[in-house]
């Protein structure tokens, strides 16, 4: 039986990838990539030539059974997202759950996740926090924020730059204008910024 590897990729600077991640990407029989163009840039940078298959939120339900079949046949499969760790606000959960149900070995490599440097850079307490990822774009958004209004731990959200001002306005309205907020962007890149 094969092994499923979840391989974190850099959230910005390509030098942030680990030696082990590079080895797995070279040795895998197949790389499942959220966007093969983005992963192609990473692989080309490190001179890795390997088979890739698109694996994203729009096709993961159709892809899982064929991937499990390949793993059952003894192949090694590496899953990558465009940036960070697969399964953290990116595809991966469904495949991991299905592999566990089929007794397939899974290894998640440690590595890049955008919220960790953002949390540490914020200056907010890091000993206890809750990660909310992306809020619903429309339906259920206000309800979810109201459920979090009394949360005392540091809260972490991912947000599109196009919705950021709207989200910050909602935070002030629902969490109160005295609640402190930190916004981080371009983590580990030249124009990295925490405000």
C-alpha angles and dihedrals in degrees: 000000000000131000129243113218123195104206121194115219127202117281089212124334110059090216089072093078117106127240089240092053090052091049093050092048090052096046101041119107090220137012117210106208129191087215116009091203092057093043089045090061090052094047093046091050090056094038094244118154113191142139114273133193126191112249117174141137092278097055106023095101091054094043102048099079094050091048091050089050090053091048091049087052089058102262123143114231127192120199120204133175126208091265132354131005121339111245094031100104086323135084117287108086096088093049093047092049092048092048091051089051089053096046094247116156116248128194122187113198118218116243148093122020117160097219096060098065090038090054094048093044091051094071088225121129110288099184093082124021142144124226114214100171114195117357118225108278094226125339113062096007098115091041091054092048091050089053088055097045094101095041108129099188121088106275123214123203133176115219139177114246087235092061098035099101091046091049094048089050090052090049091054091047097046104029096035131257092265093063110108120234133190122198120198128187140170092023112203092000130111094264097044111156138179117189 
